[in-house]
PDB file of C-alpha atoms and ligand atoms in Angstrom:
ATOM      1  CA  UNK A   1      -0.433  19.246 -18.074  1.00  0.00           C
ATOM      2  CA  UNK A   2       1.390  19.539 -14.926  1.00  0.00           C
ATOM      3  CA  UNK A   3       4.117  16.457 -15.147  1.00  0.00           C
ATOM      4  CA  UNK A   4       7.864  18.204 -16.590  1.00  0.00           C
ATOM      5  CA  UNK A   5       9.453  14.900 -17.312  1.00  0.00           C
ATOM      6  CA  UNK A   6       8.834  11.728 -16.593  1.00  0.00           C
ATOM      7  CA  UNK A   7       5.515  10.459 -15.094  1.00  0.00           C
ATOM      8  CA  UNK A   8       5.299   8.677 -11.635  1.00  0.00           C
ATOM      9  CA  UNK A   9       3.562   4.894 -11.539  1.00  0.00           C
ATOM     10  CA  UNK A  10       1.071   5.092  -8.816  1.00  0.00           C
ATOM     11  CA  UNK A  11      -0.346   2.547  -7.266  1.00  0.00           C
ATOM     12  CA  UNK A  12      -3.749   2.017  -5.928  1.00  0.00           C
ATOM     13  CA  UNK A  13      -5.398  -0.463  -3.412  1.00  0.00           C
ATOM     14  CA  UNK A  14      -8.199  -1.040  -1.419  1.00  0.00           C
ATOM     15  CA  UNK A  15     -11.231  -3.394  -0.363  1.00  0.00           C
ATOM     16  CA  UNK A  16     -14.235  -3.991  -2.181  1.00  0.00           C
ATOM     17  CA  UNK A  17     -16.098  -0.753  -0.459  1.00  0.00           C
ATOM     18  CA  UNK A  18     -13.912   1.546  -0.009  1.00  0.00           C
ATOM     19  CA  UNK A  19     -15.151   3.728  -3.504  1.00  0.00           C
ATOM     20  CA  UNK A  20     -12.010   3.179  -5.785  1.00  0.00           C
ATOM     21  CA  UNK A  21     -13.671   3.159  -9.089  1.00  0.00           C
ATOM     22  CA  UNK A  22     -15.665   6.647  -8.437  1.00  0.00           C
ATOM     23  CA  UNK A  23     -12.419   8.183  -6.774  1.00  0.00           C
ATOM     24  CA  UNK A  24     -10.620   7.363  -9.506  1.00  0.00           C
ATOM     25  CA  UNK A  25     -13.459   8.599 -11.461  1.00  0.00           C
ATOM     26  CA  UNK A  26     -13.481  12.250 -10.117  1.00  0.00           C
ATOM     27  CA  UNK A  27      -9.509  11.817 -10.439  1.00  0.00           C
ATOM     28  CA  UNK A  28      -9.868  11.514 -14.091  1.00  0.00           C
ATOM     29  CA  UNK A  29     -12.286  14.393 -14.553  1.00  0.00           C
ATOM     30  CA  UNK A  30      -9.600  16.421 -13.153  1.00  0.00           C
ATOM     31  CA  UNK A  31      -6.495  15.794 -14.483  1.00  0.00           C
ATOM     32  CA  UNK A  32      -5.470  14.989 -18.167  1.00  0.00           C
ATOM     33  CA  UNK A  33      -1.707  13.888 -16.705  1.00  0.00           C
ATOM     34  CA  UNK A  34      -2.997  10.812 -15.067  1.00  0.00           C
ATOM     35  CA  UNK A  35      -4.561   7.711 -16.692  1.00  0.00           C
ATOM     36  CA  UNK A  36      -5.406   4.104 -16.053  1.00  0.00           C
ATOM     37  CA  UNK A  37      -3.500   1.272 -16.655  1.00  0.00           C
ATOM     38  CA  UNK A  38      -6.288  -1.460 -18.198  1.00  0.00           C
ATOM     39  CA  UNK A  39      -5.198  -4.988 -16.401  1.00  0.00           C
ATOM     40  CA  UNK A  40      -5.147  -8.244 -18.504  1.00  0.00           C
ATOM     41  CA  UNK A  41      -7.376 -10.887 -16.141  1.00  0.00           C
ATOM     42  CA  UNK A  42      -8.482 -14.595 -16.818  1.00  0.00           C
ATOM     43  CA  UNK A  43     -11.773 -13.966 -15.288  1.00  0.00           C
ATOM     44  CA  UNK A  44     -15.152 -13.692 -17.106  1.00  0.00           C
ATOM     45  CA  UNK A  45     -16.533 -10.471 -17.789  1.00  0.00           C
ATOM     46  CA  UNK A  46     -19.524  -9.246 -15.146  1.00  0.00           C
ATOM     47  CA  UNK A  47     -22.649  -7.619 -16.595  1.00  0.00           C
ATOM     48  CA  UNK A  48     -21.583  -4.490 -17.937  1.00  0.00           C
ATOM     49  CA  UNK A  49     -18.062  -5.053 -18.338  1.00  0.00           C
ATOM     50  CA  UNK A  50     -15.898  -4.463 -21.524  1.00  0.00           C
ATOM     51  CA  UNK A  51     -13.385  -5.884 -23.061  1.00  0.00           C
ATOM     52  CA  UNK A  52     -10.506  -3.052 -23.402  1.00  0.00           C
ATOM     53  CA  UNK A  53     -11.924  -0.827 -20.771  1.00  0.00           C
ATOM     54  CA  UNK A  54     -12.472  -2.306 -17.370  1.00  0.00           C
ATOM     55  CA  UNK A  55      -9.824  -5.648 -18.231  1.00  0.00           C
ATOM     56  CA  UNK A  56      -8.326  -7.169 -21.314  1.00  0.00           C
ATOM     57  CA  UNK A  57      -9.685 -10.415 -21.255  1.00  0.00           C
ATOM     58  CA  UNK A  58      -7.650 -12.739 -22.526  1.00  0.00           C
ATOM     59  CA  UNK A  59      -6.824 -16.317 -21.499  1.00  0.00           C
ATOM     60  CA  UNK A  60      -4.907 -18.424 -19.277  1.00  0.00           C
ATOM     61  CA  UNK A  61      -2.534 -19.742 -22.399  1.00  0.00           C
ATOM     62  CA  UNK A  62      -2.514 -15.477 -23.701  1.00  0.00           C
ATOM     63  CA  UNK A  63      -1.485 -14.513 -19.934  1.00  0.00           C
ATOM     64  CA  UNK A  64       1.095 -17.154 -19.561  1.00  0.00           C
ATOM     65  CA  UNK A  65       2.364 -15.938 -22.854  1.00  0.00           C
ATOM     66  CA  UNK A  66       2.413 -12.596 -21.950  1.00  0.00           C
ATOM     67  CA  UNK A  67       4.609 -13.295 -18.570  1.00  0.00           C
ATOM     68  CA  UNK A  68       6.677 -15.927 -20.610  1.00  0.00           C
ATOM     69  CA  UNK A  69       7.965 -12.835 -23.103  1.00  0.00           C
ATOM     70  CA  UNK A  70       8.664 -10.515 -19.957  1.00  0.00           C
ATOM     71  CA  UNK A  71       5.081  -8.093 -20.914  1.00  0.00           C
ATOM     72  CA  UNK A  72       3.921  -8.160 -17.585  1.00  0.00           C
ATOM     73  CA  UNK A  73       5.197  -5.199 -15.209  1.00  0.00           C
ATOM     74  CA  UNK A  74       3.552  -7.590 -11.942  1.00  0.00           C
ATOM     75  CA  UNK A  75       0.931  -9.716 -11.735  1.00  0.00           C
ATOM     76  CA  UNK A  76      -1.022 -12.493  -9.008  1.00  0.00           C
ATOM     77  CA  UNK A  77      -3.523 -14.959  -8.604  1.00  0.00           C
ATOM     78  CA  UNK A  78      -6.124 -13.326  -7.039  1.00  0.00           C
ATOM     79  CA  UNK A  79      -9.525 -15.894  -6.468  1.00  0.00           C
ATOM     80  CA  UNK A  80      -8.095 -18.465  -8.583  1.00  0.00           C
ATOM     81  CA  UNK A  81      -7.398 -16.101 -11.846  1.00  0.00           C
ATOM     82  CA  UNK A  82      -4.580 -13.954 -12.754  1.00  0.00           C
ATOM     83  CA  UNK A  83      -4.549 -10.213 -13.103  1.00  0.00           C
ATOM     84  CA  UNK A  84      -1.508  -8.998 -14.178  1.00  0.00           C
ATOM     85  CA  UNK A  85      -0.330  -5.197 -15.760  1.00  0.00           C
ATOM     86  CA  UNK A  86       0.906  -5.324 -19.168  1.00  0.00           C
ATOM     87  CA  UNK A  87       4.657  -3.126 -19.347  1.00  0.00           C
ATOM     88  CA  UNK A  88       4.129  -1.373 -22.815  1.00  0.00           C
ATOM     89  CA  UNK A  89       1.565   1.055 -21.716  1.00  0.00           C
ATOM     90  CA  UNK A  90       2.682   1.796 -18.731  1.00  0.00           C
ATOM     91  CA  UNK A  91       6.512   2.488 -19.807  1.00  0.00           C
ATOM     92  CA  UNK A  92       4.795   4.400 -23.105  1.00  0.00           C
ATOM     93  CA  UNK A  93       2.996   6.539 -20.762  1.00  0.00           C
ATOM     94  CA  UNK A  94       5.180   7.672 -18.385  1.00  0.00           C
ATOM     95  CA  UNK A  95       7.667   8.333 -20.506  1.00  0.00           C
ATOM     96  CA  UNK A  96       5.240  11.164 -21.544  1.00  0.00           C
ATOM     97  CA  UNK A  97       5.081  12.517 -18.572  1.00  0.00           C
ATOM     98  CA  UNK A  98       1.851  10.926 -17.507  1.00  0.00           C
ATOM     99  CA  UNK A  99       0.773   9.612 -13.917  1.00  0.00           C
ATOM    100  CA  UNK A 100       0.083   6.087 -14.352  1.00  0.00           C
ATOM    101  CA  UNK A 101      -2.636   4.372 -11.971  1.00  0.00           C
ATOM    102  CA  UNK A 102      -2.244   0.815 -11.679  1.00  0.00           C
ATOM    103  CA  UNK A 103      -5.643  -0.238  -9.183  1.00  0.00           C
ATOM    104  CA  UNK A 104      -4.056  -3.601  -8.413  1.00  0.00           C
ATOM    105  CA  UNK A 105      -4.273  -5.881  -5.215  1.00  0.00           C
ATOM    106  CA  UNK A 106      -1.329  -6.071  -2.508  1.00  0.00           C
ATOM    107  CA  UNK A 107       0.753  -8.884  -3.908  1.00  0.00           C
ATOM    108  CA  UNK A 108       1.215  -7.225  -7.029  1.00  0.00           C
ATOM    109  CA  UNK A 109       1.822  -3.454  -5.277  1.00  0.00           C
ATOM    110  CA  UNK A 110       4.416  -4.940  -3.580  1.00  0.00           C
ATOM    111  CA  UNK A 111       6.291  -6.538  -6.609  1.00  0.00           C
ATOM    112  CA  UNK A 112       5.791  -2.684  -7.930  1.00  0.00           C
ATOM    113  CA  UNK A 113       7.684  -1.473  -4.924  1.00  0.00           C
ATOM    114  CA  UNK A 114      10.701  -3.875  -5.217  1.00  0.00           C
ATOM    115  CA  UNK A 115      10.616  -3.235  -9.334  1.00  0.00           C
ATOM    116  CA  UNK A 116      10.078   0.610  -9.323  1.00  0.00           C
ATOM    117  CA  UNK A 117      11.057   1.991  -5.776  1.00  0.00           C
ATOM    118  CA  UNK A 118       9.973   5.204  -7.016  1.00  0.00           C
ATOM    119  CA  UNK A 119       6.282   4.640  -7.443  1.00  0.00           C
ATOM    120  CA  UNK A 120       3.876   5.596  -5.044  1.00  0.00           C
ATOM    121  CA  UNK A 121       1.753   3.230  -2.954  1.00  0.00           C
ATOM    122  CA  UNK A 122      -1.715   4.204  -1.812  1.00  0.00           C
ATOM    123  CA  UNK A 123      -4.492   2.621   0.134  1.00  0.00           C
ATOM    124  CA  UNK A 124      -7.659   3.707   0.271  1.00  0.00           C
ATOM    125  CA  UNK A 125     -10.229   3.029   2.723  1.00  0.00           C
ATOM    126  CA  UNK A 126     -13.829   3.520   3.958  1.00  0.00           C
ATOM    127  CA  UNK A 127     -14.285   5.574   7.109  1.00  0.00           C
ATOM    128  CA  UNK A 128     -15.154   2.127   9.189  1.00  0.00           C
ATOM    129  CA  UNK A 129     -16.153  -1.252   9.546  1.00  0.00           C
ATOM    130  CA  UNK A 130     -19.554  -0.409   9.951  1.00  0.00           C
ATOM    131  CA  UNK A 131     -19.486   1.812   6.375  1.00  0.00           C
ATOM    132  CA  UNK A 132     -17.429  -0.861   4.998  1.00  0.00           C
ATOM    133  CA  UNK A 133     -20.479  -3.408   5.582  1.00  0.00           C
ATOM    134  CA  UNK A 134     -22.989  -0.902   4.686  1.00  0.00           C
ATOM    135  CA  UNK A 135     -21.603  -0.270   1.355  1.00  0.00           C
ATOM    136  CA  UNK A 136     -20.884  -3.888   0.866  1.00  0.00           C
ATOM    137  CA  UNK A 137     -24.569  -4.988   1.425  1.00  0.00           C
ATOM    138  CA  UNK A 138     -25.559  -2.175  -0.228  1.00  0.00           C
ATOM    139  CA  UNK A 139     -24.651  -3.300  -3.552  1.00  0.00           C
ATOM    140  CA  UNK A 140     -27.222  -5.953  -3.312  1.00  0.00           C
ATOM    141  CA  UNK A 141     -26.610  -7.840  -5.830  1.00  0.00           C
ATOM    142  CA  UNK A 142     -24.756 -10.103  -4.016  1.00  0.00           C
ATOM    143  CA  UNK A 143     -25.197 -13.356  -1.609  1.00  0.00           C
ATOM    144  CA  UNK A 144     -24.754 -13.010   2.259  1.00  0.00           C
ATOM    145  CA  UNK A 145     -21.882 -15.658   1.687  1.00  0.00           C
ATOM    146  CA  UNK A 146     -20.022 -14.046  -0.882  1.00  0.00           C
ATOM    147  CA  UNK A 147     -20.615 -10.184   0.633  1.00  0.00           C
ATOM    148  CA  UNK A 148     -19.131 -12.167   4.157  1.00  0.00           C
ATOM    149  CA  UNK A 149     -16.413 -13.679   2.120  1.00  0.00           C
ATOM    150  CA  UNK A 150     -15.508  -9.876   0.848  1.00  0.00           C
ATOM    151  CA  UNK A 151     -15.727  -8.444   4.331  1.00  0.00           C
ATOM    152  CA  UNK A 152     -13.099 -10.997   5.525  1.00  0.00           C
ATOM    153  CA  UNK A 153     -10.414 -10.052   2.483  1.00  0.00           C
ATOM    154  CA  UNK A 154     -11.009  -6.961   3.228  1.00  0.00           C
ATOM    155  CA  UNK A 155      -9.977  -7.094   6.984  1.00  0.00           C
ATOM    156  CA  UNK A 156      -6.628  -8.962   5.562  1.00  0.00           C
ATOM    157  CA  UNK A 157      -6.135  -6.279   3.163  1.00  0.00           C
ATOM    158  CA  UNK A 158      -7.114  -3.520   5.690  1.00  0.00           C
ATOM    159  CA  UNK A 159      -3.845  -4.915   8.044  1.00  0.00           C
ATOM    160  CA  UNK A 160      -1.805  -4.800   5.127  1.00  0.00           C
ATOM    161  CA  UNK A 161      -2.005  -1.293   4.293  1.00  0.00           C
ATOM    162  CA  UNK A 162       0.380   0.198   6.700  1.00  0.00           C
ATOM    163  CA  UNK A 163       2.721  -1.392   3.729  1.00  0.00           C
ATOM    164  CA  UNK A 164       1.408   1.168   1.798  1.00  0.00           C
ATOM    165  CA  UNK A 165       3.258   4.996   1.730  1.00  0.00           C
ATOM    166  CA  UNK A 166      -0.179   7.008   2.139  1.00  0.00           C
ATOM    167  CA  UNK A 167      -3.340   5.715   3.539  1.00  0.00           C
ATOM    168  CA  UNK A 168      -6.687   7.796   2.179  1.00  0.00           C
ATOM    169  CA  UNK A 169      -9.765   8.067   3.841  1.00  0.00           C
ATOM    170  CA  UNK A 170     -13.040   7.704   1.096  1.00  0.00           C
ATOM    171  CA  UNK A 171     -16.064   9.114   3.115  1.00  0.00           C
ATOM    172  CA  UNK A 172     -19.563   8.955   1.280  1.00  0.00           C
ATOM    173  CA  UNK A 173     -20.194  11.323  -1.029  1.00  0.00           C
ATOM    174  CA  UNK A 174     -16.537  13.114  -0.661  1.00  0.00           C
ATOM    175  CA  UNK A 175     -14.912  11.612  -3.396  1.00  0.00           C
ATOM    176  CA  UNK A 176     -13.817  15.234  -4.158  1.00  0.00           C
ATOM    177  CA  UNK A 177     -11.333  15.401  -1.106  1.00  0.00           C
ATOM    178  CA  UNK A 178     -10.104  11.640  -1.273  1.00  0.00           C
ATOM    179  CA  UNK A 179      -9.027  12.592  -5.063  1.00  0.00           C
ATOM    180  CA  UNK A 180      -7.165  15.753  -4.214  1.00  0.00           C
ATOM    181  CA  UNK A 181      -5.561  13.608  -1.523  1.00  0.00           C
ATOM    182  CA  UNK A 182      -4.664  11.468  -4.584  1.00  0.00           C
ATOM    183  CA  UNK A 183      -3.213  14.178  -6.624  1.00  0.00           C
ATOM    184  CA  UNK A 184      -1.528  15.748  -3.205  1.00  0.00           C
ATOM    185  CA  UNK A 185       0.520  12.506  -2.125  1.00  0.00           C
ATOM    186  CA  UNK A 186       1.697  12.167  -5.479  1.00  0.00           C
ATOM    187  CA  UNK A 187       2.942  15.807  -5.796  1.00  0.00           C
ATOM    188  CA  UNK A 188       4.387  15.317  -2.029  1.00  0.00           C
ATOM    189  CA  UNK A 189       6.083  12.206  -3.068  1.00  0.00           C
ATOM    190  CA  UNK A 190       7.997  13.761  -5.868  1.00  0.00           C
ATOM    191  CA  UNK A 191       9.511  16.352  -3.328  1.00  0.00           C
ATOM    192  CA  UNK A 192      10.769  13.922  -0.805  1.00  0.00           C
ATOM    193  CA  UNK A 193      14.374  14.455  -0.098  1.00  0.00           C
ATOM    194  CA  UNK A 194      15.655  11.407  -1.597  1.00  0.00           C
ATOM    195  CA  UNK A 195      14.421  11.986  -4.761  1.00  0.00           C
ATOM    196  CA  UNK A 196      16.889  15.550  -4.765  1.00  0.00           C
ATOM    197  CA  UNK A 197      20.099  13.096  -4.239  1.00  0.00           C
ATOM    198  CA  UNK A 198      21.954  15.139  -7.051  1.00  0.00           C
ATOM    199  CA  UNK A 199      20.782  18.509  -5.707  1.00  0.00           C
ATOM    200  CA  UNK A 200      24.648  19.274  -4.491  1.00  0.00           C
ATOM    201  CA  UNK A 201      25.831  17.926  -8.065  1.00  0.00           C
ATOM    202  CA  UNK A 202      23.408  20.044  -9.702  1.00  0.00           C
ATOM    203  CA  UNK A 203      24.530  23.565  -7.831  1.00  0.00           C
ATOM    204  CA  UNK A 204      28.486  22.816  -7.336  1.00  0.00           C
ATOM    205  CA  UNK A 205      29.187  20.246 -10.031  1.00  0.00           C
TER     206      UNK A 205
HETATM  207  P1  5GP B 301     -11.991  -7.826  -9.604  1.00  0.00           P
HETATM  208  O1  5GP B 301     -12.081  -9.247 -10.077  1.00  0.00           O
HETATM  209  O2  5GP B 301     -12.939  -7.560  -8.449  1.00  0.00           O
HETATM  210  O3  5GP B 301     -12.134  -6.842 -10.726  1.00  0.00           O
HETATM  211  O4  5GP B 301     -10.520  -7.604  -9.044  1.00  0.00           O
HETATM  212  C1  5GP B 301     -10.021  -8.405  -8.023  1.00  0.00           C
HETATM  213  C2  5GP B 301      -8.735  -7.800  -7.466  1.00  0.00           C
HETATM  214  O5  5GP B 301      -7.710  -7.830  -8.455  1.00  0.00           O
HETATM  215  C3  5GP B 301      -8.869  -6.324  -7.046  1.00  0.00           C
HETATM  216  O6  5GP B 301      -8.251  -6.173  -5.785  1.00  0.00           O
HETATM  217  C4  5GP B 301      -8.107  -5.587  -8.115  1.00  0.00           C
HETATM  218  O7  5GP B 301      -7.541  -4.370  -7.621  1.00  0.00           O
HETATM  219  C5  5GP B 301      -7.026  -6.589  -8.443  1.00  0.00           C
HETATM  220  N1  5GP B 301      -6.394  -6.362  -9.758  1.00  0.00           N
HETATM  221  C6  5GP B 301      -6.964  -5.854 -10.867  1.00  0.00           C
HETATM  222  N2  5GP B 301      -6.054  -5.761 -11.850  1.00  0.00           N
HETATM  223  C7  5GP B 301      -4.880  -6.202 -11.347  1.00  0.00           C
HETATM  224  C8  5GP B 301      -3.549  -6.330 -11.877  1.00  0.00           C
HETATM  225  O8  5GP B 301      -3.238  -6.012 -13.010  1.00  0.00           O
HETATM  226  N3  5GP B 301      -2.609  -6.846 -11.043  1.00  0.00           N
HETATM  227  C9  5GP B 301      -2.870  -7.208  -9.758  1.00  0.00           C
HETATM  228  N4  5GP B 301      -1.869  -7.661  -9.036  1.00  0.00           N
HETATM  229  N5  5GP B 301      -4.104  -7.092  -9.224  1.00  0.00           N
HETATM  230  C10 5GP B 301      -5.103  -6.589 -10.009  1.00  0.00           C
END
């Protein structure tokens, strides 16, 4: 394990398309000192989904429970349900020295940023438009409407991520590179001058 200390919260974005879920993938199959936060959500499982692993489904009553007794670290409506990251894991895990992903939407990074100005903030995106599309329609499952509907959010999201503090490029079949880039903006963020501020205190007392 490479964390001495405390872990860093890391936060990751990006539009339907742009590869998260096998970046994050590769990321895992890397590194033992970074794990995923499991969101609660009011939406339905999809095919394939469990409870536990991709969400914790729970309910809209459970949720606003959870926010009413201060368990949620951030959380937004996002397609008429909530999403929201439940604290105890998170706070557990870093305080073993473990790089916590949160893959949350922008609303909810940037309540992360305000909370925790520590954490870092990455986007990642596909190569272009025209990839974007590709991999959207190549899913196939889905109806022109609501693949049109996803191409739109993710031109809103795309203009949001100079929010972000590091923007990564996913090309196809490189999820390799765009998970080192991962590992290397978190590593870069951590030796930022501003997170030294006691350097002088810590040579000359
Ligand atoms: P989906 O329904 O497609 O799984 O997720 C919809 C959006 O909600 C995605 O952008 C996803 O990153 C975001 N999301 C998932 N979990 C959370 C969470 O805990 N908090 C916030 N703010 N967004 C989340």
């Amino acid at each position: 394990m490479e964390s001495i200390g405390q872990g860093r919260l890391v936060v990751l974005s990006g539009p339907a398309g742009s590869g998260k879920g096998r970046v994050l993938e590769t990321l895992f199959s890397k590194r033992s000192d970074y794990k995923y936060s499991v969101s609660a959500t009011t939406r339905s499982p999809r095919p394939g989904e469990n409870d536990g692993v991709n969400y914790n489904f729970i309910t809209r009553k459970e949720f606003e429970n959870y926010i009413r007794n201060g368990q949620m670290l951030e959380y937004a409506e996002y397609c008429g349900n909530f999403y929201g990251t439940p604290k105890d894991f998170v706070e557990d895990e870093i305080k073993k020295g473990i790089n916590v992903i949160l893959e949350i939407e922008v609303i909810g990074a940037m309540q992360i940023r305000k909370k925790f100005p520590s954490a870092v903030l990455i986007f990642i995106t596909p190569p272009d438009y025209k990839k974007l599309e590709e991999r959207l329609r190549g899913r196939a499952t889905e109806s022109e409407e609501v693949i049109k509907g996803r191409l739109l959010r993710a031109r809103d999201e795309i203009i949001l991520a100079s929010e972000y503090d590091y923007i990564i490029t996913n090309h196809d079949n490189r999820e390799d590179e765009a998970a080192d880039d991962i590992i290397a903006a978190v590593r870069a963020h951590g030796l930022r001058a501003c997170e030294h501020e006691d350097l002088n205190v810590k040579f000359f007392g």
